[in-house]
Short mmCIF file of C-alpha atoms in Angstrom, two decimals:
data_model
loop_
_atom_site.label_atom_id
_atom_site.label_comp_id
_atom_site.label_asym_id
_atom_site.label_seq_id
_atom_site.Cartn_x
_atom_site.Cartn_y
_atom_site.Cartn_z
CA UNK K 25 -26.15 15.03 -7.15
CA UNK K 26 -25.41 13.23 -3.92
CA UNK K 27 -26.67 9.75 -3.21
CA UNK K 28 -29.93 9.50 -1.20
CA UNK K 29 -29.85 8.19 2.41
CA UNK K 30 -31.79 5.08 1.35
CA UNK K 31 -29.34 4.34 -1.46
CA UNK K 32 -26.42 4.90 0.90
CA UNK K 33 -27.89 2.48 3.44
CA UNK K 34 -28.49 -0.16 0.77
CA UNK K 35 -24.89 0.16 -0.44
CA UNK K 36 -23.55 -0.14 3.08
CA UNK K 37 -25.60 -3.25 3.87
CA UNK K 38 -24.67 -4.84 0.56
CA UNK K 39 -20.95 -4.29 1.13
CA UNK K 40 -21.08 -5.42 4.76
CA UNK K 41 -22.93 -8.59 3.82
CA UNK K 42 -20.24 -9.35 1.25
CA UNK K 43 -17.56 -9.11 3.94
CA UNK K 44 -19.71 -11.35 6.16
CA UNK K 45 -20.36 -13.86 3.34
CA UNK K 46 -24.09 -13.34 3.67
CA UNK K 47 -26.52 -13.18 0.75
CA UNK K 48 -26.60 -9.71 -0.80
CA UNK K 49 -28.17 -7.98 -3.78
CA UNK K 50 -25.28 -7.26 -6.11
CA UNK K 51 -21.55 -7.85 -6.51
CA UNK K 52 -19.94 -4.77 -4.99
CA UNK K 53 -17.51 -2.91 -7.22
CA UNK K 54 -14.36 -1.32 -5.86
CA UNK K 55 -12.71 1.37 -7.96
CA UNK K 56 -9.16 2.27 -6.94
CA UNK K 57 -9.14 6.04 -6.77
CA UNK K 58 -5.69 6.93 -8.10
CA UNK K 59 -3.83 9.49 -10.17
CA UNK K 60 -4.80 7.79 -13.45
CA UNK K 61 -8.22 9.40 -12.98
CA UNK K 62 -6.53 12.80 -13.20
CA UNK K 63 -4.77 11.78 -16.41
CA UNK K 64 -8.07 10.56 -17.85
CA UNK K 65 -9.39 14.09 -17.35
CA UNK K 66 -6.41 15.49 -19.29
CA UNK K 67 -4.75 16.99 -16.21
CA UNK K 68 -1.76 16.16 -14.03
CA UNK K 69 -1.04 16.26 -10.32
CA UNK K 70 0.29 19.82 -10.39
CA UNK K 71 -2.91 21.06 -12.08
CA UNK K 72 -5.13 19.77 -9.27
CA UNK K 73 -2.80 20.02 -6.27
CA UNK K 74 -4.33 23.30 -5.13
CA UNK K 75 -7.53 23.33 -7.16
CA UNK K 76 -10.18 21.28 -5.39
CA UNK K 77 -12.92 22.14 -7.89
CA UNK K 78 -10.82 20.93 -10.81
CA UNK K 79 -9.86 17.78 -8.88
CA UNK K 80 -13.46 16.91 -8.07
CA UNK K 81 -14.49 17.61 -11.67
CA UNK K 82 -12.03 15.06 -13.06
CA UNK K 83 -12.88 12.53 -10.34
CA UNK K 84 -16.64 12.94 -10.81
CA UNK K 85 -16.18 12.52 -14.54
CA UNK K 86 -15.21 8.89 -13.80
CA UNK K 87 -17.03 7.98 -10.60
CA UNK K 88 -20.41 9.22 -11.85
CA UNK K 89 -20.26 6.58 -14.59
CA UNK K 90 -19.42 3.52 -12.48
CA UNK K 91 -20.56 1.79 -9.28
CA UNK K 92 -18.63 3.04 -6.24
CA UNK K 93 -19.49 0.46 -3.57
CA UNK K 94 -16.24 -0.14 -1.71
CA UNK K 95 -13.04 1.90 -1.70
CA UNK K 96 -9.76 1.60 0.17
CA UNK K 97 -8.92 5.21 0.94
CA UNK K 98 -7.63 7.67 -1.59
CA UNK K 99 -4.40 6.99 -3.46
CA UNK K 100 -4.05 10.48 -4.92
CA UNK K 101 -1.39 11.50 -2.45
CA UNK K 102 1.97 12.55 -3.75
CA UNK K 103 4.70 14.69 -2.24
CA UNK K 104 6.79 15.97 -5.17
CA UNK K 105 8.72 18.36 -2.91
CA UNK K 106 10.58 15.55 -1.13
CA UNK K 107 12.76 14.86 -4.14
CA UNK K 108 13.89 18.50 -4.40
CA UNK K 109 14.57 18.77 -0.68
CA UNK K 110 16.72 15.61 -0.73
CA UNK K 111 18.51 16.51 -4.00
CA UNK K 112 16.97 13.53 -5.76
CA UNK K 113 17.99 10.94 -3.13
CA UNK K 114 14.56 9.36 -2.79
CA UNK K 115 13.34 6.01 -4.02
CA UNK K 116 9.93 7.20 -5.24
CA UNK K 117 9.81 10.05 -7.71
CA UNK K 118 7.11 11.70 -9.77
CA UNK K 119 7.68 11.35 -13.51
CA UNK K 120 7.75 14.53 -15.60
CA UNK K 121 4.23 13.65 -16.83
CA UNK K 122 3.02 14.71 -13.38
CA UNK K 123 1.14 11.42 -13.01
CA UNK K 124 3.34 8.37 -12.82
CA UNK K 125 5.21 7.45 -9.66
CA UNK K 126 8.54 5.82 -10.43
CA UNK K 127 10.35 3.54 -8.02
CA UNK K 128 14.15 3.52 -8.03
CA UNK K 129 15.48 0.79 -5.81
CA UNK K 130 19.01 1.50 -4.59
CA UNK K 131 19.99 -0.74 -1.68
CA UNK K 132 22.94 -0.20 0.65
CA UNK K 133 23.24 -3.46 2.53
CA UNK K 134 25.45 -6.24 1.17
CA UNK K 135 25.20 -9.99 1.69
CA UNK K 136 28.10 -9.79 4.13
CA UNK K 137 26.26 -7.38 6.43
CA UNK K 138 23.85 -9.90 7.97
CA UNK K 139 25.85 -10.59 11.18
CA UNK K 140 26.22 -6.88 12.00
CA UNK K 141 22.56 -6.14 11.25
CA UNK K 142 21.38 -9.12 13.31
CA UNK K 143 23.60 -8.09 16.26
CA UNK K 144 22.38 -4.47 16.39
CA UNK K 145 19.60 -3.61 13.94
CA UNK K 146 18.97 -0.03 15.07
CA UNK K 147 22.64 0.87 15.41
CA UNK K 148 23.52 -0.67 12.05
CA UNK K 149 20.78 1.27 10.26
CA UNK K 150 21.65 4.57 11.93
CA UNK K 151 25.43 4.38 11.89
CA UNK K 152 26.21 2.31 8.80
CA UNK K 153 23.34 2.09 6.32
CA UNK K 154 22.12 5.68 6.66
CA UNK K 155 25.58 7.19 5.98
CA UNK K 156 25.90 4.87 2.97
CA UNK K 157 22.50 5.96 1.70
CA UNK K 158 22.78 9.73 2.31
CA UNK K 159 26.53 10.49 2.54
CA UNK K 160 26.07 14.17 1.64
CA UNK K 161 24.16 14.97 4.83
CA UNK K 162 27.28 14.13 6.82
CA UNK K 163 29.44 16.39 4.64
CA UNK K 164 27.37 19.55 4.24
CA UNK K 165 27.44 20.73 7.85
CA UNK K 166 25.21 20.07 10.82
CA UNK K 167 22.96 23.14 10.44
CA UNK K 168 22.33 22.65 6.73
CA UNK K 169 21.54 18.96 7.25
CA UNK K 170 19.12 19.78 10.08
CA UNK K 171 17.37 22.45 8.00
CA UNK K 172 17.03 19.94 5.17
CA UNK K 173 15.22 17.44 7.40
CA UNK K 174 13.10 20.19 8.93
CA UNK K 175 11.93 21.06 5.42
CA UNK K 176 11.32 17.39 4.69
CA UNK K 177 9.05 16.90 7.71
CA UNK K 178 7.17 20.14 6.99
CA UNK K 179 6.59 19.15 3.37
CA UNK K 180 4.87 15.96 4.53
CA UNK K 181 2.82 17.90 7.07
CA UNK K 182 1.72 20.43 4.42
CA UNK K 183 0.27 17.66 2.26
CA UNK K 184 -2.86 17.73 4.36
CA UNK K 185 -3.64 21.26 3.18
CA UNK K 186 -3.59 20.35 -0.51
CA UNK K 187 -6.70 19.49 -2.50
CA UNK K 188 -6.14 15.68 -2.70
CA UNK K 189 -6.29 15.45 1.09
CA UNK K 190 -9.88 16.71 0.97
CA UNK K 191 -10.97 14.24 -1.68
CA UNK K 192 -11.86 11.30 0.55
CA UNK K 193 -14.53 13.14 2.60
CA UNK K 194 -15.97 14.46 -0.66
CA UNK K 195 -16.19 10.98 -2.19
CA UNK K 196 -17.68 9.55 0.99
CA UNK K 197 -20.42 12.18 1.06
CA UNK K 198 -21.26 12.13 -2.63
CA UNK K 199 -21.04 8.40 -3.38
CA UNK K 200 -21.31 6.82 0.11
CA UNK K 201 -19.04 3.83 -0.52
CA UNK K 202 -17.86 1.64 2.32
CA UNK K 203 -14.27 2.74 2.93
CA UNK K 204 -12.60 -0.46 4.06
CA UNK K 205 -9.23 1.28 4.49
CA UNK K 206 -7.77 3.02 7.50
CA UNK K 207 -8.03 0.22 10.06
CA UNK K 208 -5.54 0.17 12.91
CA UNK K 209 -2.36 -1.86 12.86
CA UNK K 210 0.51 -2.37 10.46
CA UNK K 211 0.69 -5.69 8.73
CA UNK K 212 3.82 -6.89 6.99
CA UNK K 213 6.23 -9.78 7.27
CA UNK K 214 9.97 -9.97 7.97
CA UNK K 215 10.53 -11.35 4.47
CA UNK K 216 8.95 -8.26 2.91
CA UNK K 217 11.04 -5.99 5.16
CA UNK K 218 14.26 -7.75 4.16
CA UNK K 219 13.46 -7.26 0.50
CA UNK K 220 12.00 -3.75 0.67
CA UNK K 221 14.27 -2.09 3.22
CA UNK K 222 17.56 -3.96 3.21
CA UNK K 223 18.44 -6.09 0.21
CA UNK K 224 16.13 -5.19 -2.65
CA UNK K 225 14.94 -7.60 -5.29
CA UNK K 226 18.32 -8.60 -6.69
CA UNK K 227 20.02 -9.00 -3.30
CA UNK K 228 17.12 -10.97 -1.84
CA UNK K 229 17.01 -13.41 -4.74
CA UNK K 230 20.75 -14.03 -4.31
CA UNK K 231 20.51 -14.37 -0.52
CA UNK K 232 17.79 -17.01 -0.79
CA UNK K 233 20.55 -19.26 -2.15
CA UNK K 234 23.67 -17.95 -0.41
CA UNK K 235 22.58 -16.49 2.94
CA UNK K 236 19.37 -18.38 3.74
CA UNK K 237 20.14 -19.25 7.37
CA UNK K 238 21.11 -15.62 8.04
CA UNK K 239 17.90 -14.44 6.39
CA UNK K 240 15.90 -16.67 8.74
CA UNK K 241 17.87 -15.38 11.72
CA UNK K 242 17.28 -11.78 10.66
CA UNK K 243 13.56 -12.51 10.14
CA UNK K 244 13.32 -13.62 13.79
CA UNK K 245 15.12 -10.46 14.93
CA UNK K 246 12.87 -8.17 12.85
CA UNK K 247 9.79 -9.95 14.15
CA UNK K 248 10.74 -9.80 17.83
CA UNK K 249 12.04 -6.26 17.67
CA UNK K 250 9.60 -4.49 15.39
CA UNK K 251 6.58 -6.56 14.48
CA UNK K 252 5.39 -8.89 17.18
CA UNK K 253 2.76 -6.48 18.52
CA UNK K 254 1.82 -4.63 15.33
CA UNK K 255 -1.62 -6.20 15.04
CA UNK K 256 -2.33 -6.81 18.69
CA UNK K 257 -4.83 -5.10 20.98
CA UNK K 258 -7.05 -3.47 18.38
CA UNK K 259 -10.78 -3.80 17.91
CA UNK K 260 -12.25 -3.26 14.49
CA UNK K 261 -15.62 -1.59 14.06
CA UNK K 262 -17.42 -0.15 11.05
CA UNK K 263 -15.54 -2.33 8.59
CA UNK K 264 -12.28 -0.35 8.51
CA UNK K 265 -9.44 -2.80 7.96
CA UNK K 266 -5.66 -2.67 7.85
CA UNK K 267 -3.91 -3.15 4.52
CA UNK K 268 -0.92 -5.18 3.39
CA UNK K 269 0.81 -4.66 0.05
CA UNK K 270 2.73 -7.89 -0.39
CA UNK K 271 6.04 -7.85 -2.23
CA UNK K 272 8.14 -10.95 -1.64
CA UNK K 273 5.65 -13.87 -1.44
CA UNK K 274 5.25 -14.33 -5.20
CA UNK K 275 9.01 -14.98 -5.51
CA UNK K 276 9.20 -17.70 -2.85
CA UNK K 277 8.66 -21.44 -2.79
CA UNK K 278 6.36 -22.83 -0.07
CA UNK K 279 9.16 -23.54 2.43
CA UNK K 280 10.72 -20.12 1.99
CA UNK K 281 7.30 -18.46 2.31
CA UNK K 282 6.63 -20.34 5.53
CA UNK K 283 10.06 -19.52 6.99
CA UNK K 284 10.23 -15.84 6.10
CA UNK K 285 6.60 -14.77 5.97
CA UNK K 286 3.72 -17.04 6.82
CA UNK K 287 4.64 -18.22 10.30
CA UNK K 288 4.72 -14.55 11.38
CA UNK K 289 1.84 -13.48 9.17
CA UNK K 290 -0.43 -16.12 10.68
CA UNK K 291 0.18 -14.75 14.18
CA UNK K 292 -0.63 -11.22 13.01
CA UNK K 293 -3.83 -12.35 11.32
CA UNK K 294 -4.97 -14.37 14.34
CA UNK K 295 -4.34 -11.37 16.62
CA UNK K 296 -6.22 -9.04 14.28
CA UNK K 297 -9.07 -11.52 13.81
CA UNK K 298 -9.52 -11.73 17.58
CA UNK K 299 -10.38 -8.02 17.49
CA UNK K 300 -12.91 -8.50 14.71
CA UNK K 301 -10.67 -7.40 11.85
CA UNK K 302 -10.04 -8.51 8.31
CA UNK K 303 -6.99 -7.71 6.20
CA UNK K 304 -7.10 -6.11 2.77
CA UNK K 305 -4.23 -7.68 0.89
CA UNK K 306 -3.06 -6.56 -2.54
CA UNK K 307 -1.42 -9.82 -3.49
CA UNK K 308 1.28 -8.66 -5.87
CA UNK K 309 2.51 -11.00 -8.56
CA UNK K 310 1.46 -14.60 -9.02
CA UNK K 311 0.78 -16.56 -5.84
CA UNK K 312 0.32 -20.00 -7.38
CA UNK K 313 3.17 -21.44 -5.24
CA UNK K 314 1.84 -20.19 -1.92
CA UNK K 315 -1.81 -19.16 -2.25
CA UNK K 316 -2.95 -22.37 -0.50
CA UNK K 317 -1.50 -21.03 2.77
CA UNK K 318 -4.52 -18.71 2.94
CA UNK K 319 -6.61 -21.79 3.76
CA UNK K 320 -4.75 -22.05 7.10
CA UNK K 321 -6.02 -18.64 8.25
CA UNK K 322 -9.33 -17.95 10.02
CA UNK K 323 -12.50 -17.92 7.93
CA UNK K 324 -12.84 -14.70 5.87
CA UNK K 325 -9.95 -13.00 7.65
CA UNK K 326 -8.31 -11.94 4.38
CA UNK K 327 -9.63 -9.92 1.43
CA UNK K 328 -7.37 -11.37 -1.26
CA UNK K 329 -7.04 -8.92 -4.19
CA UNK K 330 -5.61 -11.01 -7.03
CA UNK K 331 -3.01 -9.41 -9.21
CA UNK K 332 -1.41 -11.86 -11.67
CA UNK K 333 -3.27 -14.96 -10.50
CA UNK K 334 -6.20 -16.11 -12.57
CA UNK K 335 -9.21 -15.01 -10.54
CA UNK K 336 -11.13 -18.25 -11.13
CA UNK K 337 -8.20 -20.46 -10.13
CA UNK K 338 -7.67 -18.35 -7.02
CA UNK K 339 -11.36 -18.70 -6.19
CA UNK K 340 -11.19 -22.48 -6.67
CA UNK K 341 -8.19 -22.70 -4.33
CA UNK K 342 -9.16 -20.37 -1.47
CA UNK K 343 -12.60 -18.94 -2.31
CA UNK K 344 -14.39 -21.06 0.28
CA UNK K 345 -12.12 -19.72 3.02
CA UNK K 346 -11.24 -16.12 2.08
CA UNK K 347 -12.90 -13.16 0.36
CA UNK K 348 -11.79 -12.81 -3.25
CA UNK K 349 -11.33 -9.46 -4.98
CA UNK K 350 -10.40 -8.70 -8.57
CA UNK K 351 -11.63 -9.87 -11.95
CA UNK K 352 -10.72 -6.80 -13.99
CA UNK K 353 -7.24 -6.83 -15.49
CA UNK K 354 -6.10 -3.31 -16.29
CA UNK K 355 -3.89 -4.51 -19.14
CA UNK K 356 -6.95 -5.98 -20.85
CA UNK K 357 -8.81 -2.69 -20.56
CA UNK K 358 -5.80 -0.88 -22.03
CA UNK K 359 -5.06 -3.22 -24.92
CA UNK K 360 -8.19 -5.19 -25.80
CA UNK K 361 -11.70 -4.41 -26.98
CA UNK K 362 -14.70 -3.33 -24.93
CA UNK K 363 -16.30 -6.67 -25.73
CA UNK K 364 -13.26 -8.56 -24.37
CA UNK K 365 -13.48 -6.51 -21.19
CA UNK K 366 -17.13 -7.44 -20.77
CA UNK K 367 -16.29 -11.12 -21.32
CA UNK K 368 -13.54 -10.88 -18.70
CA UNK K 369 -15.99 -9.32 -16.24
CA UNK K 370 -18.68 -11.88 -16.98
CA UNK K 371 -16.29 -14.78 -16.46
CA UNK K 372 -15.16 -13.46 -13.06
CA UNK K 373 -18.69 -12.78 -11.82
CA UNK K 374 -20.11 -16.06 -13.13
CA UNK K 375 -17.37 -18.05 -11.41
CA UNK K 376 -16.74 -16.16 -8.16
CA UNK K 377 -19.99 -14.43 -7.20
CA UNK K 378 -21.95 -17.56 -6.16
CA UNK K 379 -19.75 -17.86 -3.03
CA UNK K 380 -21.27 -14.61 -1.66
CA UNK K 381 -17.82 -13.19 -0.94
CA UNK K 382 -16.57 -11.60 -4.14
CA UNK K 383 -15.68 -7.98 -4.83
CA UNK K 384 -15.17 -6.79 -8.40
CA UNK K 385 -12.00 -4.72 -8.70
CA UNK K 386 -8.91 -4.22 -10.81
CA UNK K 387 -5.77 -6.24 -10.32
CA UNK K 388 -3.61 -3.15 -9.89
CA UNK K 389 -3.89 0.41 -8.63
CA UNK K 390 -4.94 3.11 -11.08
CA UNK K 391 -1.57 4.80 -10.98
CA UNK K 392 -0.31 5.31 -14.56
CA UNK K 393 -1.59 7.33 -17.47
CA UNK K 394 -3.98 5.05 -19.37
CA UNK K 395 -4.92 2.85 -16.40
CA UNK K 396 -8.21 4.70 -16.25
CA UNK K 397 -9.72 4.44 -19.71
CA UNK K 398 -13.02 4.07 -21.57
CA UNK K 399 -12.88 0.26 -21.49
CA UNK K 400 -12.27 0.24 -17.74
CA UNK K 401 -15.23 2.52 -17.15
CA UNK K 402 -17.39 0.37 -19.39
CA UNK K 403 -16.27 -2.84 -17.64
CA UNK K 404 -17.17 -1.42 -14.22
CA UNK K 405 -20.51 -0.11 -15.47
CA UNK K 406 -21.21 -3.54 -16.94
CA UNK K 407 -20.24 -5.26 -13.67
CA UNK K 408 -22.75 -3.04 -11.87
CA UNK K 409 -25.54 -4.31 -14.08
CA UNK K 410 -24.46 -7.91 -14.67
CA UNK K 411 -23.51 -8.44 -11.02
CA UNK K 412 -27.05 -8.11 -9.68
CA UNK K 413 -28.01 -11.37 -8.02
CA UNK W 22 32.53 16.96 9.17
CA UNK W 23 32.36 15.09 12.46
CA UNK W 24 28.78 14.65 13.49
CA UNK W 25 26.27 11.83 13.62
CA UNK W 26 22.65 11.50 12.60
CA UNK W 27 21.80 11.73 16.29
CA UNK W 28 23.45 15.19 16.32
CA UNK W 29 21.22 16.27 13.44
CA UNK W 30 18.15 15.11 15.36
CA UNK W 31 19.26 16.91 18.51
CA UNK W 32 19.85 20.10 16.53
CA UNK W 33 16.29 19.90 15.19
CA UNK W 34 14.82 19.27 18.62
CA UNK W 35 16.53 22.36 20.02
CA UNK W 36 16.09 24.61 16.99
CA UNK W 37 14.01 27.52 18.28
CA UNK W 38 13.97 29.12 14.82
CA UNK W 39 12.09 26.12 13.42
CA UNK W 40 8.44 27.13 13.35
CA UNK W 41 6.88 23.66 13.35
CA UNK W 42 3.71 22.35 15.01
CA UNK W 43 4.17 19.97 17.90
CA UNK W 44 2.97 17.00 15.85
CA UNK W 45 5.81 17.61 13.38
CA UNK W 46 8.42 18.06 16.12
CA UNK W 47 7.40 14.69 17.55
CA UNK W 48 8.32 13.06 14.26
CA UNK W 49 11.99 13.86 14.84
CA UNK W 50 12.13 10.84 17.15
CA UNK W 51 11.40 8.55 14.21
CA UNK W 52 13.63 10.38 11.75
CA UNK W 53 16.20 7.60 11.42
CA UNK W 54 13.70 5.27 9.78
CA UNK W 55 12.07 8.12 7.83
CA UNK W 56 15.45 8.98 6.30
CA UNK W 57 16.37 5.35 5.76
CA UNK W 58 13.14 4.62 3.90
CA UNK W 59 13.22 7.72 1.69
#
């Protein structure tokens, strides 16, 4: 049964007041709609890819039992055809369980490549890094290579005709959450780009010691060339915000974070904030070295989803300045008792809710078999009751 | 083989046998980064 208009309105106001740090009636809960929900229903991605009724059955089986106040889009979006089309030369693959996405990081830039990349970023990517990454496309013949990329683009396009693409409108109509995702702009930092696109984890950790001045120079080039206007000129209405999945910050000391990330990040946030936006930030890893930087950003400009940080310590450090999200550790739901999960939930709500800007959520996405489980459902249901002000 | 990635993109842009919607054809312009980030 769909939610009533009055219930939908109450949910919307409650969520909006949380983002505005105004008094509200209950702590909003934010489930992360991901493929683990499909696994919880005993199915895999291939079972539901073209079966919308089956997909909604497994999703309803979870969402009907928990509060669905705020979501950030729909993370059930996989393109398993890409791997076949590219003969396995992709970094993200779908495990044979049909659920788990696996990341294989194979980088093609070396520490000696900085000067060439800095001098001509586009040319170096196209003419040097791309042939290193996909050598076979320059050996198989022009027509075959072109047909391969035509198939690749079409496979992405065809995703919108599969059942998961229709899930978000269904969830919005049935449960009426506030979907904070989908806001304009692309937020990232040069430091994250260096790690994700060019040097990988191992290379980046080495370069922080051996190529630091070149990293800083490259960060400036990436910023000026590709990022300076990414969050500029937008206005944000209806509480749709851009997202940022952070990767490198948890590995940096404060000076490195400032040099490679924050000085650029701050400009992006101030530009976005001028248009009325906030940033949803999945703060990967432990931010204890750099979390205090969030206090230098505009009031409530960031929705800080804690991953490995202790939620109460994060709240004590930045909770007066930014919106805090988290409190439910997936590993606890997987490995501990239902009672322990309730205690974890209670502790987070008791400590963080009094600031009027706390959203109950998991630390990580629901992306592996077992991430969605009975304890998780019980913890969310408990948060819905216990979190009433 | 002696061709560049730019040649592959040009082939796709001029491929009349490729039955793709306009919104997909437009993505050929960004194909370098799409391929690099695969």
